Coordinates of C-alpha atoms in Angstrom, one line a residue:
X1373 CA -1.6 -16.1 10.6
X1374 CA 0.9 -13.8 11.9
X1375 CA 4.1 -15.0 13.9
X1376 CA 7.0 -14.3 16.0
X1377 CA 7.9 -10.9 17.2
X1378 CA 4.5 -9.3 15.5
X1379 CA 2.4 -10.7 18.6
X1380 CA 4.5 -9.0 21.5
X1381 CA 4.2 -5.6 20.0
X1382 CA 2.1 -2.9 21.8
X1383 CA -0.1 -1.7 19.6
X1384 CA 1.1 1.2 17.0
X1385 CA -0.4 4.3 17.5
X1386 CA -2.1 6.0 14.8
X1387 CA -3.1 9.4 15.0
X1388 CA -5.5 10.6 11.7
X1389 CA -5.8 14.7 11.1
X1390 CA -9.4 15.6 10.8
X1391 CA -9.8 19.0 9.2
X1392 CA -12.2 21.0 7.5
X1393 CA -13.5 19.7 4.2
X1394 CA -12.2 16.4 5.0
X1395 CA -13.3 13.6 2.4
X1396 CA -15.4 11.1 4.7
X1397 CA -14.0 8.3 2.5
X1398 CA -10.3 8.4 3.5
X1399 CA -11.5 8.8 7.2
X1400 CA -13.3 6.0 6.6
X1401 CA -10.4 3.7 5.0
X1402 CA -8.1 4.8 7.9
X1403 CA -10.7 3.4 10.5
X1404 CA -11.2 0.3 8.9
X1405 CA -7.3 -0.5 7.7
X1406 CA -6.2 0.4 11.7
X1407 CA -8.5 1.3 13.6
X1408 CA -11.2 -2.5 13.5
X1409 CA -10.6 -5.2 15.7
X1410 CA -8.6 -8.5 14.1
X1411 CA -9.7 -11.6 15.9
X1412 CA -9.2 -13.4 12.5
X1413 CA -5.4 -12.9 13.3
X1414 CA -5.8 -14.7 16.3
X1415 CA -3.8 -12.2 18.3
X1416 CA -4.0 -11.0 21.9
X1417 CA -4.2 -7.3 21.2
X1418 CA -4.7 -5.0 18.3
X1419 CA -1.5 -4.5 16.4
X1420 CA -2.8 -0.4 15.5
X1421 CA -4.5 2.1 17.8
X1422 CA -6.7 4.6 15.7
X1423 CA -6.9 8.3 17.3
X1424 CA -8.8 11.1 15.1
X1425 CA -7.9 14.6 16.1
X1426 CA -8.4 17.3 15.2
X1427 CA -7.7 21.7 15.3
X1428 CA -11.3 21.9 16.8
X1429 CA -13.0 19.7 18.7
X1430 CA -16.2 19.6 16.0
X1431 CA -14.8 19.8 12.3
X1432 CA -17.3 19.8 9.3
X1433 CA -16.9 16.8 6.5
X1434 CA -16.0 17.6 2.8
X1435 CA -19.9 19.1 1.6
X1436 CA -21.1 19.1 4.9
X1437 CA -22.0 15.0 4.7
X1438 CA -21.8 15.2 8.5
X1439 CA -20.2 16.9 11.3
X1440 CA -17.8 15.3 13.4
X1441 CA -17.9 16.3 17.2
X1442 CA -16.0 15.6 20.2
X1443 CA -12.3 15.6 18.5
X1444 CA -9.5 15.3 20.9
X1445 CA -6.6 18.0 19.6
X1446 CA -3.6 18.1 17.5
X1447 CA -1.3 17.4 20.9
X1448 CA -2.6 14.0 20.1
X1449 CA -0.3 14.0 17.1
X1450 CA 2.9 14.2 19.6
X1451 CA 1.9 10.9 21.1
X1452 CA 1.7 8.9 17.7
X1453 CA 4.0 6.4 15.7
X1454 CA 2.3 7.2 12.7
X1455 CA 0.5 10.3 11.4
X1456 CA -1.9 9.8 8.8
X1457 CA -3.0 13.0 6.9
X1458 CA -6.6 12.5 4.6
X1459 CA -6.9 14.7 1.5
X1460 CA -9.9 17.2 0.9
X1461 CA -11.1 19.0 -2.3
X1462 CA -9.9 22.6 -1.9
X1463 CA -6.6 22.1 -2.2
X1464 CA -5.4 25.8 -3.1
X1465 CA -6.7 26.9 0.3
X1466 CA -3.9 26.8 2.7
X1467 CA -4.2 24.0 5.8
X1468 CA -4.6 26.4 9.0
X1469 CA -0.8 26.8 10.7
X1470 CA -2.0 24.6 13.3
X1471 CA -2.4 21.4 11.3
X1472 CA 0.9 22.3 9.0
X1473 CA 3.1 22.6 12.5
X1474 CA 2.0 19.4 14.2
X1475 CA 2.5 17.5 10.7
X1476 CA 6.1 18.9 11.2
X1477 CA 6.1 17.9 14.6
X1478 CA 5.3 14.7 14.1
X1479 CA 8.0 14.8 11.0
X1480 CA 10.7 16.0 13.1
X1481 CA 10.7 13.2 15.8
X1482 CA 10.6 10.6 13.1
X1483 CA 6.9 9.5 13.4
X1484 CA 6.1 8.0 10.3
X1485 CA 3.6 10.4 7.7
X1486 CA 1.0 8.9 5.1
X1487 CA -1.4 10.9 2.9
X1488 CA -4.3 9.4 1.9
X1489 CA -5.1 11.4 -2.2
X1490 CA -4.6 15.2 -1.9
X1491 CA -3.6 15.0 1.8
X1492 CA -0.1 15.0 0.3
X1493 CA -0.7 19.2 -0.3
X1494 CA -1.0 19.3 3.5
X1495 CA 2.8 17.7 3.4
X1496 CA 4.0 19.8 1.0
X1497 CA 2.7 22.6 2.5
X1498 CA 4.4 21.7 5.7
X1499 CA 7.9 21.5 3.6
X1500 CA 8.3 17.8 4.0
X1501 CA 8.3 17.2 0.4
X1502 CA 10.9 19.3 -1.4
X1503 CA 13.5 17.2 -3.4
X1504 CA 11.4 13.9 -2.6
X1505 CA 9.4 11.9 -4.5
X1506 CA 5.3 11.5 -4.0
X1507 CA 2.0 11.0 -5.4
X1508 CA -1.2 12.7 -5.3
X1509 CA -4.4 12.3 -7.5
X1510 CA -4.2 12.5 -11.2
X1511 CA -6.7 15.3 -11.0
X1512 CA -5.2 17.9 -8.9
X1513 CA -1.9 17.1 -10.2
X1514 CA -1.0 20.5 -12.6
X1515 CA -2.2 21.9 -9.5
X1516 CA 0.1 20.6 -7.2
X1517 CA 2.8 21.2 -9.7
X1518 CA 2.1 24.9 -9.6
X1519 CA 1.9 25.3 -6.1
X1520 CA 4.8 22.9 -5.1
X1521 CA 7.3 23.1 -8.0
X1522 CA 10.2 21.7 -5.8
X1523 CA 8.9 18.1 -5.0
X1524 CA 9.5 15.5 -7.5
X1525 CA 5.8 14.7 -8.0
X1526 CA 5.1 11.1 -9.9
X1527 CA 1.8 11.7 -11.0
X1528 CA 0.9 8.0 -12.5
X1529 CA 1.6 5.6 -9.6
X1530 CA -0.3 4.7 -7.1
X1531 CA 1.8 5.3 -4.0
X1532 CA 5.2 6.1 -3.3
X1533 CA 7.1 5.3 -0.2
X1534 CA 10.4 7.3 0.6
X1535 CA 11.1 5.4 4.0
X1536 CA 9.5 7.8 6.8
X1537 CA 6.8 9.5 4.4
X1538 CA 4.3 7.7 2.0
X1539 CA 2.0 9.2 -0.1
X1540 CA -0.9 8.0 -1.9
X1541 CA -2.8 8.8 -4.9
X1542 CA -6.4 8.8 -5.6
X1543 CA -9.4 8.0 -2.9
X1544 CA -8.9 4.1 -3.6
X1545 CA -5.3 3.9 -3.8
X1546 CA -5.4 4.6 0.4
X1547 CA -6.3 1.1 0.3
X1548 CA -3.5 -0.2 -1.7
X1549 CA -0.8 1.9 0.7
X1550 CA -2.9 0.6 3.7
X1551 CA -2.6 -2.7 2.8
X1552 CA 1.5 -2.2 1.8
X1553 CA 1.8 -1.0 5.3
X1554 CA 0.2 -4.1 6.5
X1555 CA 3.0 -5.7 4.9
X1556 CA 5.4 -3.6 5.5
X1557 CA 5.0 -3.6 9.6
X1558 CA 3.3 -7.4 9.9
X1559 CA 4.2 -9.4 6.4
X1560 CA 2.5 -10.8 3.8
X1561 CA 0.2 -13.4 5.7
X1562 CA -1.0 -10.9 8.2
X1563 CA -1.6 -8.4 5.5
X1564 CA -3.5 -11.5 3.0
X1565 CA -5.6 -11.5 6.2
X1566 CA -6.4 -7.6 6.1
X1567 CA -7.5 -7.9 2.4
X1568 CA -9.5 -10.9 2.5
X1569 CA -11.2 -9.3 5.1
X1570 CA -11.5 -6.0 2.9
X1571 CA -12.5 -8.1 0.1
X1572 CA -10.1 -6.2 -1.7
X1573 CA -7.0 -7.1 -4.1
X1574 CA -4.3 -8.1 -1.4
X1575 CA -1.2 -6.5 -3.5
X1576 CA -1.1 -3.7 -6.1
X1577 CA 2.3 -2.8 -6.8
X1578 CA 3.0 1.3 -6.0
X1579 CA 4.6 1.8 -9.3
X1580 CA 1.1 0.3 -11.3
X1581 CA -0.3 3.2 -12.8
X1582 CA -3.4 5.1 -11.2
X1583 CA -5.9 4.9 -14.4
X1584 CA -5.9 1.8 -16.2
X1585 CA -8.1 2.0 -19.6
X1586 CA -10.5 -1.2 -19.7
X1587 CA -12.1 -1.6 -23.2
X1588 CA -15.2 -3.3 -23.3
X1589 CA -14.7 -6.4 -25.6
X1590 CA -16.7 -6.8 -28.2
X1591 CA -17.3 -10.2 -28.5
X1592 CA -15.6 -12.5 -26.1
X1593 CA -15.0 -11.6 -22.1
X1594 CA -11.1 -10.7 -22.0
X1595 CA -10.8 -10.3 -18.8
X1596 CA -7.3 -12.1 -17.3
X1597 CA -8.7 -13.5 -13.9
X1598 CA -9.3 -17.0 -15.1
X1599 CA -5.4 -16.5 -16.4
X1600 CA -4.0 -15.3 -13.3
X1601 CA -6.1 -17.9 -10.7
X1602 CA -4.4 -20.7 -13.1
X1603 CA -0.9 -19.0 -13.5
X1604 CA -1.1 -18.4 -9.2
X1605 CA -1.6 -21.9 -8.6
X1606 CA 1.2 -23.1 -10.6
X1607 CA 4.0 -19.9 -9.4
X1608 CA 6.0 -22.9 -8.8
X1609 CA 6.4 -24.4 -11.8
X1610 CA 9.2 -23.0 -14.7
X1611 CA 6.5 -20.5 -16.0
X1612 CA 7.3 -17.8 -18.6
X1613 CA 5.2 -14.9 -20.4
X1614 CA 5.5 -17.3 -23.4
X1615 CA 3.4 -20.0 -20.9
X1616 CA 0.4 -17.9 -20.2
X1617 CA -0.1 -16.2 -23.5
X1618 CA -0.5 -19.9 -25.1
X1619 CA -2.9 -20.2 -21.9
X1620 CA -4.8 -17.4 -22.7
X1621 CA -4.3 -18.3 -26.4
X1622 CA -3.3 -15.3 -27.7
X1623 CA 0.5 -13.6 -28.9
X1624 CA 2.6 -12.7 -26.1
X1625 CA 2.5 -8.9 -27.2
X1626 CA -1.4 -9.1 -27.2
X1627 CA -1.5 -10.5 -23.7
X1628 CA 0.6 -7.6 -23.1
X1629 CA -1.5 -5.6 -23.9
X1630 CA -4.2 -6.7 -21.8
X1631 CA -1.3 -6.7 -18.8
X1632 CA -0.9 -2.8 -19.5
X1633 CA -4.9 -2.0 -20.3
X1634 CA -6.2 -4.3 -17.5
X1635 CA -3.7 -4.2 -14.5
X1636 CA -1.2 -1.2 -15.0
X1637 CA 1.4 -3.8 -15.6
X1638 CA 3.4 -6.1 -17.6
X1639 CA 2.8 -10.2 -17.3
X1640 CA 6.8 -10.5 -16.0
X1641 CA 6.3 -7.9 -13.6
X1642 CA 3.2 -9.5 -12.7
X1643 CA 4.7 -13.0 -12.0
X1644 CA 7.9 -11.9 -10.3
X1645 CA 5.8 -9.8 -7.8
X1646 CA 3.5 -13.2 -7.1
X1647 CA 6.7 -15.4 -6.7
X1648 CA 8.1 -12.6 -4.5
X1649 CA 5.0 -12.5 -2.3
X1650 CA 4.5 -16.4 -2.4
X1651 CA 8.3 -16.6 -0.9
X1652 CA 6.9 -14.3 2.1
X1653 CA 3.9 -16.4 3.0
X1654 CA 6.8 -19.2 2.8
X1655 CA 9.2 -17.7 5.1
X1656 CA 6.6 -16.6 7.2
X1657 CA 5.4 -19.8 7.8
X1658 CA 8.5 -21.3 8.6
X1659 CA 10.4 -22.5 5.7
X1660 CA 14.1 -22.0 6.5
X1661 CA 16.1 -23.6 4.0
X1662 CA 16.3 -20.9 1.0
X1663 CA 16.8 -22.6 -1.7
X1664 CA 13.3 -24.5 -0.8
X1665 CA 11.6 -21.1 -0.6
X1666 CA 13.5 -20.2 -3.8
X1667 CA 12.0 -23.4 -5.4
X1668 CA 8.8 -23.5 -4.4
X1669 CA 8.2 -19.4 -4.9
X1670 CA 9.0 -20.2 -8.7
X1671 CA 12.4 -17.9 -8.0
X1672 CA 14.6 -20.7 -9.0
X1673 CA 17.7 -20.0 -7.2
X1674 CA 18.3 -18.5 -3.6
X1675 CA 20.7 -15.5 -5.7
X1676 CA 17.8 -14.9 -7.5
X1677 CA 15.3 -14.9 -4.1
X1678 CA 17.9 -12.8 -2.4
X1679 CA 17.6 -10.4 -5.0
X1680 CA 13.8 -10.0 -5.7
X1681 CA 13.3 -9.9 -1.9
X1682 CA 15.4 -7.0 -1.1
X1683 CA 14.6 -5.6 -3.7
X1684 CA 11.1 -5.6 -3.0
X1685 CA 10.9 -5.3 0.6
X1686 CA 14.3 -3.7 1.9
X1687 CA 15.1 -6.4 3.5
X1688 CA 17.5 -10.0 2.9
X1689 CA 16.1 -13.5 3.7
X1690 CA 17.1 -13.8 6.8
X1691 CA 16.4 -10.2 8.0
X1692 CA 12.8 -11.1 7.0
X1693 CA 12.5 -13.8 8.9
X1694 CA 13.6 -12.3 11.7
X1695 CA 10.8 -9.9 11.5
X1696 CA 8.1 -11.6 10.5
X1697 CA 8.9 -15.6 11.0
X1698 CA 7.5 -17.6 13.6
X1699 CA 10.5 -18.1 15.8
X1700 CA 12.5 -14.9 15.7
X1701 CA 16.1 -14.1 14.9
X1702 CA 17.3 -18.1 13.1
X1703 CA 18.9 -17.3 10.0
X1704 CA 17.9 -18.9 6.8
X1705 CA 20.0 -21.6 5.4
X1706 CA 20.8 -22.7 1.8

């Protein structure tokens, strides 16, 4: 369950850009990431507020699925801590100058800006993007070179935060920068909450690539969930690549291998990033001595957990605590 400081919030307010040719999908991940009510967190107000908007009030889905009617406008883009840009199909065609000058708006009073796949043109358009990083969908991305040669494009991840702008890549990867947003603003728990809920993975690292090759095995299942339900039940104990190849009885570089074809990653990568998350739920719940976190995360020393967290979340122990443990601004001890 959340804590501390995350339950006296007002809610953040998220205002989504509806234009036309909008993929339903994205609209649709945006609604239910921010916009659905959470009583599973047990909270007495929704953390996010949802606002779709729009340069006309009645703007025409990608194909014509369905017509959305009733749009408040783009001034509702001034009011929001968050702007959250969906992609659409035809990318060459310019966004209207309405929609690129509320993005920069928005940009230029430090809301926060997400694109959802090819929504990231509409940024680039806008001229947030030059000489920063971002993702878009694998598809479009020659495209997107061509027409935005200045931003440092990262075609083969799945989402890329720079701070105040993140960017996602394909249709499905708007769920894994949702979720890292959840995170980000609310912790680990709350966001383990969100995925459950989703039924969806509850952390895919941004830097995992965006098409990962499954072969079909040709005798035996390969699949590494059975490994990785084992491994996460023992993130405690001294663990080591060498550990869960002879678990999954094969050589360490063939359960490489299956790391890289199956999940975009490599089996260290993979067990750091559970240990670091596992030292989140800890902190969160209220473990204040750090070399107990470090211990029980599988980190082994509270160096070592001071490292992996900053690394992975920005922040130091203590800072985290303060922002997402249940009492507020106590320090960590060692």
């Amino acid at each position: 369950m959340p804590q501390g400081s995350s339950q006296a919030r007002s809610a953040h307010r998220v205002a989504v850009i509806v234009d036309e040719g909008t993929n339903p999908f994205e609209v649709g991940v945006a609604t239910e990431l921010f916009g659905l009510p959470r009583p599973e967190l047990g909270l007495p107000g929704p953390l996010y507020e949802v606002t779709l908007c729009g340069p006309t009030p009645e703007i025409r889905m990608n194909h014509g699925f369905f017509t959305l009617t009733g749009l408040p406008g783009l001034d509702t883009v001034d009011r929001a801590d968050t702007l959250l840009v969906p992609g659409r199909p035809d990318n060459v065609v310019p966004r209207g100058p309405d929609v690129l000058d509320a993005i920069r708006r928005a940009h230029a009073r430090g809301a926060r800006v997400v694109s959802f796949c090819t929504g990231t043109f509409a940024l680039a358009e806008a001229g947030l993007l030059d000489g920063r990083r971002a993702s878009t969908h694998w598809r479009w991305a020659d495209s997107f070179r061509r027409l935005h040669p200045k931003v440092l494009l990262e075609p083969d991840v799945l989402f890329v935060d720079e701070g105040d702008i993140l960017t996602a890549a394909g249709s499905a990867a708007a769920l894994d920068l949702g979720l890292y947003i959840w995170r980000r603003d609310h912790g680990a728990e709350t966001a383990n909450h969100v995925s459950r809920r989703l039924v969806f993975a509850a952390h895919r690292d941004g830097g995992q690539r965006q098409f990962v090759e499954r072969a079909v095995p040709d005798v035996r299942d390969e699949s590494l969930a059975p490994l990785l339900a084992w491994a996460q039940e023992r993130l405690g104990d001294p663990l080591t690549v060498a550990d869960l190849a002879a678990r999954a009885r094969v050589s360490p570089a063939t359960l490489h291998r299956r790391f890289r074809a199956q999940l975009g990653t490599t089996p260290l990568a993979w067990l750091i990033e559970e240990r670091v998350a596992l030292a989140c739920r800890l902190i969160e719940r209220g473990e204040e001595r750090l070399d107990v976190v470090a211990a029980r995360s599988g980190l082994g020393t509270a160096a070592n957990l001071r490292t992996r967290l900053r690394r992975a979340t920005g922040l130091s122990p203590s800072a985290y605590r303060r922002r997402f443990g249940p009492g507020g601004g106590e320090a960590l001890v060692s």
